[in-house]
GROMACS .gro file of C-alpha atoms in nm:
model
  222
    1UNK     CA    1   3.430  -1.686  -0.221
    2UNK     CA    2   3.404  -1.472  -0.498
    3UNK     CA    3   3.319  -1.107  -0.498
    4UNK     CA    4   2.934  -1.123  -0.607
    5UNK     CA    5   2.872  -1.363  -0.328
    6UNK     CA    6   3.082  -1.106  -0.094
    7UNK     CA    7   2.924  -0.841  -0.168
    8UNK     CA    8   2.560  -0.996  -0.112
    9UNK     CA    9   2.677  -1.064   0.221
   10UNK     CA   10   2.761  -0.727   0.332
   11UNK     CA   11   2.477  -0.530   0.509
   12UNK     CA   12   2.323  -0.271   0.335
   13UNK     CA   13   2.436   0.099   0.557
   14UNK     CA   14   2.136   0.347   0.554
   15UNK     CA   15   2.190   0.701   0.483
   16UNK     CA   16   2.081   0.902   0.771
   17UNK     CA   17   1.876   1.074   0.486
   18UNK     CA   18   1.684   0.715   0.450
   19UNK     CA   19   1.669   0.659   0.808
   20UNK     CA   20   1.466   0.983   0.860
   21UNK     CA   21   1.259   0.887   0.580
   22UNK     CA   22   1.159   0.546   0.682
   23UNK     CA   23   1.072   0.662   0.999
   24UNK     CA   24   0.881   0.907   0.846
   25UNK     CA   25   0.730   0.709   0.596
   26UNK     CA   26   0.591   0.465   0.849
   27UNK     CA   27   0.420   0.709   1.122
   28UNK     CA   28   0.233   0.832   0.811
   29UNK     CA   29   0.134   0.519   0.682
   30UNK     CA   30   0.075   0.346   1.025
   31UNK     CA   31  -0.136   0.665   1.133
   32UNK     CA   32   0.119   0.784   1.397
   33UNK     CA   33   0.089   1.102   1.200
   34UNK     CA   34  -0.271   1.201   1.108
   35UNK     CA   35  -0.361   1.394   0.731
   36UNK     CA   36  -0.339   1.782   0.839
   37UNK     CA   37  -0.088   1.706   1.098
   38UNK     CA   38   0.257   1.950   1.144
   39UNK     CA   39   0.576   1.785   1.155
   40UNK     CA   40   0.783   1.973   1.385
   41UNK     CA   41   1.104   1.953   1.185
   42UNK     CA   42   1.327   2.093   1.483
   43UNK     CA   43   1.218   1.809   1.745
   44UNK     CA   44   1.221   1.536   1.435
   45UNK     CA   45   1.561   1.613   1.444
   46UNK     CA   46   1.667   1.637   1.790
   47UNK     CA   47   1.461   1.352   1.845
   48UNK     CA   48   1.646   1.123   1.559
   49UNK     CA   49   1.935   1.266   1.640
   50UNK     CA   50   2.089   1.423   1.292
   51UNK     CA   51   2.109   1.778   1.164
   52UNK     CA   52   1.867   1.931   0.966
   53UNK     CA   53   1.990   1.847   0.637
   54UNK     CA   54   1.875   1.461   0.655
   55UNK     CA   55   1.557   1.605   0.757
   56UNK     CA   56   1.513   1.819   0.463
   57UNK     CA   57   1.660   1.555   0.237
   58UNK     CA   58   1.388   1.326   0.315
   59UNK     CA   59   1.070   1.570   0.330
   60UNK     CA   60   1.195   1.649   0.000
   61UNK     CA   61   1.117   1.244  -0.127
   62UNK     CA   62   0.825   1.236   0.086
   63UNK     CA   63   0.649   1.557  -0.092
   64UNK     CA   64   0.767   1.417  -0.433
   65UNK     CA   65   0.571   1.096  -0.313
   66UNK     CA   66   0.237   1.318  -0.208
   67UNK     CA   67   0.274   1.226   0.181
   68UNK     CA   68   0.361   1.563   0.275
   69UNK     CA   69   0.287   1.913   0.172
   70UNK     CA   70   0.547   2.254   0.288
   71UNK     CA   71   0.382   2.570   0.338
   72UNK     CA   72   0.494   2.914   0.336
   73UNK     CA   73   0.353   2.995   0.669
   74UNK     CA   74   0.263   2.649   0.822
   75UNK     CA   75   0.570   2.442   0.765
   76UNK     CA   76   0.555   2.086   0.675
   77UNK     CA   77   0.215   1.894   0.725
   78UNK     CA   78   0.071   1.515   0.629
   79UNK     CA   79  -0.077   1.582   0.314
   80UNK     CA   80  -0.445   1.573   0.351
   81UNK     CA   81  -0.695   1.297   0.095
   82UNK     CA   82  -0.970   1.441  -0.059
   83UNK     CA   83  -1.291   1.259  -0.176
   84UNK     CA   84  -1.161   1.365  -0.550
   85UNK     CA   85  -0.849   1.215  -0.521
   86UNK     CA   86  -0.979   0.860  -0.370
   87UNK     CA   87  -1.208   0.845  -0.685
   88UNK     CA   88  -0.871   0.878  -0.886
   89UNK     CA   89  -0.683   0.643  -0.710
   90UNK     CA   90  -0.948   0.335  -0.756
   91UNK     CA   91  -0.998   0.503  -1.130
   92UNK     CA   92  -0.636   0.405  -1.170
   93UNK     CA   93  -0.658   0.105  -1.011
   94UNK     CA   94  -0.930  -0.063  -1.198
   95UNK     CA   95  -0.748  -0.012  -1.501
   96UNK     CA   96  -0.448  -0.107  -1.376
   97UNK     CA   97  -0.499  -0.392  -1.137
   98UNK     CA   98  -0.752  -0.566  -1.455
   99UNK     CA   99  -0.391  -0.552  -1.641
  100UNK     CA  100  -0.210  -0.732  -1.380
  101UNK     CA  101  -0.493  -0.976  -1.308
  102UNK     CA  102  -0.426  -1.045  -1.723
  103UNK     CA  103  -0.062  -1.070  -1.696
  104UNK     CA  104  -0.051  -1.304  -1.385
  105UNK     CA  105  -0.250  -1.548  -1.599
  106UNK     CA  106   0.060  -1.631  -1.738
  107UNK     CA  107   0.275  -1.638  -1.448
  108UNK     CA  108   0.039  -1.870  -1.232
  109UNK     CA  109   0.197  -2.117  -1.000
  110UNK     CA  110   0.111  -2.309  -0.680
  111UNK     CA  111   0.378  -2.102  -0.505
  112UNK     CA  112   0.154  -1.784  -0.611
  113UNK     CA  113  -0.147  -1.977  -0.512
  114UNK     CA  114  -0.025  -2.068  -0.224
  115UNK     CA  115   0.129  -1.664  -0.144
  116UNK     CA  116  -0.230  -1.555  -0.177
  117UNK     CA  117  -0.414  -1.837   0.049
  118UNK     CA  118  -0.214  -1.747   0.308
  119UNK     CA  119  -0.320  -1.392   0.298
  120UNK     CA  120  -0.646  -1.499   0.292
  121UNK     CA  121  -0.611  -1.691   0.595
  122UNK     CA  122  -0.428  -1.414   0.778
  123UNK     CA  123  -0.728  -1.199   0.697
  124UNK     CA  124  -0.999  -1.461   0.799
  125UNK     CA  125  -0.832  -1.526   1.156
  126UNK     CA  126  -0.806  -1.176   1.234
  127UNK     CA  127  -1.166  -1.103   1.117
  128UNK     CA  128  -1.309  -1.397   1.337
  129UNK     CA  129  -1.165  -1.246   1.634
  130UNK     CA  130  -1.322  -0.882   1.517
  131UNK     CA  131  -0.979  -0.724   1.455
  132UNK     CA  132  -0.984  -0.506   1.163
  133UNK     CA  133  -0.626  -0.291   1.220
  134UNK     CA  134  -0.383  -0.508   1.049
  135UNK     CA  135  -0.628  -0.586   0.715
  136UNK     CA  136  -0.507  -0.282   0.564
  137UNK     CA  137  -0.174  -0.393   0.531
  138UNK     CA  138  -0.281  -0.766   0.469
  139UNK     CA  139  -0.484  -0.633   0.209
  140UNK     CA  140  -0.211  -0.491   0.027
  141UNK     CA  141  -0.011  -0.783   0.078
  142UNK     CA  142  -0.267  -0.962  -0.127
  143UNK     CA  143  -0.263  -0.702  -0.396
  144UNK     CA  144   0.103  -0.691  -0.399
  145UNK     CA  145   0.182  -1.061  -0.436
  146UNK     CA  146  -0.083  -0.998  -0.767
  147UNK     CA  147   0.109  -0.709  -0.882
  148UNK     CA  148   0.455  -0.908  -0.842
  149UNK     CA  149   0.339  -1.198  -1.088
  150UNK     CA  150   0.263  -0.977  -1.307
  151UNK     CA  151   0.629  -0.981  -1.374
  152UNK     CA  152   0.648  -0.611  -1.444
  153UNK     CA  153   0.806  -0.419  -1.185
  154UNK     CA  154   0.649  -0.069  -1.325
  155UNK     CA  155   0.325  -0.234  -1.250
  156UNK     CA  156   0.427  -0.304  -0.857
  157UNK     CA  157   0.529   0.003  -0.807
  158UNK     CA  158   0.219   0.176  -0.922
  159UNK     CA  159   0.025  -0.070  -0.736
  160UNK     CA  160   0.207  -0.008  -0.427
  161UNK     CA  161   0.175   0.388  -0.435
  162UNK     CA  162  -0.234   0.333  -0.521
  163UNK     CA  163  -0.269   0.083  -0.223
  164UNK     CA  164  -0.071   0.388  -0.020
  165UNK     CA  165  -0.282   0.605  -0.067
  166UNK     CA  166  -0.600   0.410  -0.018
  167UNK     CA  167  -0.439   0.301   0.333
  168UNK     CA  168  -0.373   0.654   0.448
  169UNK     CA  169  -0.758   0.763   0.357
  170UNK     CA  170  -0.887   0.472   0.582
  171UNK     CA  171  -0.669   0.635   0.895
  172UNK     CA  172  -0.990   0.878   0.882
  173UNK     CA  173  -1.254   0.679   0.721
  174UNK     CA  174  -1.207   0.339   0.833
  175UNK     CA  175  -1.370  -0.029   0.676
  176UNK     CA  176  -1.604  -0.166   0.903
  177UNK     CA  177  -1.593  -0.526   0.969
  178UNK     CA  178  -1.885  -0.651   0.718
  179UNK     CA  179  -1.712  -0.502   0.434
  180UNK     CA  180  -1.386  -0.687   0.545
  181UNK     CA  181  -1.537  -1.003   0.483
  182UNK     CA  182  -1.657  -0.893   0.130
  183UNK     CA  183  -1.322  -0.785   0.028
  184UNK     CA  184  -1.168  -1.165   0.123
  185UNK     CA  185  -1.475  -1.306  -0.046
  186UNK     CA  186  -1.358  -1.082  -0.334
  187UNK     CA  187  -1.003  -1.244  -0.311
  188UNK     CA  188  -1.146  -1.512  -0.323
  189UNK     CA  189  -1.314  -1.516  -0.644
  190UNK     CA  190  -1.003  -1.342  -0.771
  191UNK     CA  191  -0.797  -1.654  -0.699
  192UNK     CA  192  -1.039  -1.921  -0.808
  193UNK     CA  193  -1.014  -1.715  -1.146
  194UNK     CA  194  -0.614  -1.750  -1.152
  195UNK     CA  195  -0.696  -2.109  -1.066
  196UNK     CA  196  -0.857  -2.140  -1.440
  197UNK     CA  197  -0.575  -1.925  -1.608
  198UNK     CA  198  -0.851  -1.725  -1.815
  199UNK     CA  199  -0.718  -1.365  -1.863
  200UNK     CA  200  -1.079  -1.239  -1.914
  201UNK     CA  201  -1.221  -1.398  -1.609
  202UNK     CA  202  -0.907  -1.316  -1.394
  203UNK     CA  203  -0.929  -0.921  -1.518
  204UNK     CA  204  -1.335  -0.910  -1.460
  205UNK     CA  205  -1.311  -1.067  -1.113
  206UNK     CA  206  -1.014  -0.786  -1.015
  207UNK     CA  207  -1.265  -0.500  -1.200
  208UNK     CA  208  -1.552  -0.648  -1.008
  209UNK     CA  209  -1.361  -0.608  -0.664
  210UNK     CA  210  -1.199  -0.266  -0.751
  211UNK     CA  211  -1.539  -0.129  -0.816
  212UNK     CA  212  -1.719  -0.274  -0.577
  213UNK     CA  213  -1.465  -0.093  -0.297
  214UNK     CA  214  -1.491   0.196  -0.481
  215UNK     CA  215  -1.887   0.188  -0.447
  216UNK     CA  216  -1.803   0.099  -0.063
  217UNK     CA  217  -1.568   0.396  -0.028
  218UNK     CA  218  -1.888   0.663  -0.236
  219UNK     CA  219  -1.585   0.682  -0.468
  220UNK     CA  220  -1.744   0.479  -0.779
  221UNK     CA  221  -1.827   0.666  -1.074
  222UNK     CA  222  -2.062   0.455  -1.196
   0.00000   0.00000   0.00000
């Protein structure tokens, strides 16, 4: 065996630093902790079990990511989402999801296809048995597997902190069920574009949806 295929093989050891984080990271995202909410930094630690310097390691990539603020006299809190900030997020993601819509044009494959049907199912079942709490994360799933074939890893990344940010704001103003099934008839149209490879049709179909959740949201500017 050579060393390449060794070293894939080994498991990949977690600083306790990225431990904290990801634990972190996910009661945020999952809701576990609300927008405005302390984080008790002493019991974080005694409950993880590590010192404090993990703990202050990771706050320290969580406020560089906006998911937590540090005050003077309140300590470290969820960062809160204002109604300004939403209508920046789906500013930014119009512009930026109609240029991966373009790019995956060229990347189109029954594979992708495929990847993004199967979100769409996903989404469907759980809709027909009224259960909206995992379409946030199927959601971005779908926009994710777009933002991959874009074959720009920049562009995944941005796409992934947007979608963050839109999932955190819907912890405290949720998507009812009927605008649910617009967003996967959205998809939808989104997919039958890639079906046709045209750029244009692909981009307007990805502007159409972004704005049309924006208008959902009272976000839109137009």
């Amino acid at each position: 065996m050579g060393q390449k295929e060794w070293a894939a093989r080994l498991p990949v050891a977690k600083s306790k630093a990225e431990l904290v984080y990801d634990n972190l990271h996910t009661a945020i995202v999952g809701g576990a902790l609300r927008p405005g909410e302390r984080i008790n930094m002493d019991e974080l630690a005694r409950n993880l079990g590590v010192s404090k310097i993990p703990i202050r390691e990771a706050v320290k990539r969580l406020q560089s990511e906006g998911l937590v603020v540090s005050r003077v006299h309140s300590g470290v809190m969820v960062a809160e989402i204002d109604q300004k900030e939403i209508h920046g997020v789906f500013l930014a993601r119009e512009a930026i999801e109609g240029l991966v819509g373009r790019l995956a044009v060229g990347n189109v494959s029954a594979k992708l296809l495929a990847d993004l049907q199967r979100v769409q199912r996903s989404m469907r079942k759980q809709l027909d048995k009224g259960e909206v709490e995992s379409l946030p994360e199927l959601n971005a799933d779908f926009h994710r597997i777009l933002a991959e074939a874009s074959g720009y890893r920049i562009l995944v990344e941005l796409t992934e902190q947007l979608l963050l940010t839109v999932r955190r704001y819907r912890l405290v103003s949720p998507t009812d069920e009927q605008a649910w099934w617009t967003v996967v008839d959205e998809h939808d149209a989104i997919i039958e574009a890639l079906r046709g490879s045209d750029a244009e049709a692909v981009a307007e179909a990805v502007r159409t949806h972004t704005v049309s959740q924006a208008s959902r949201e009272g976000t839109s500017g137009e």
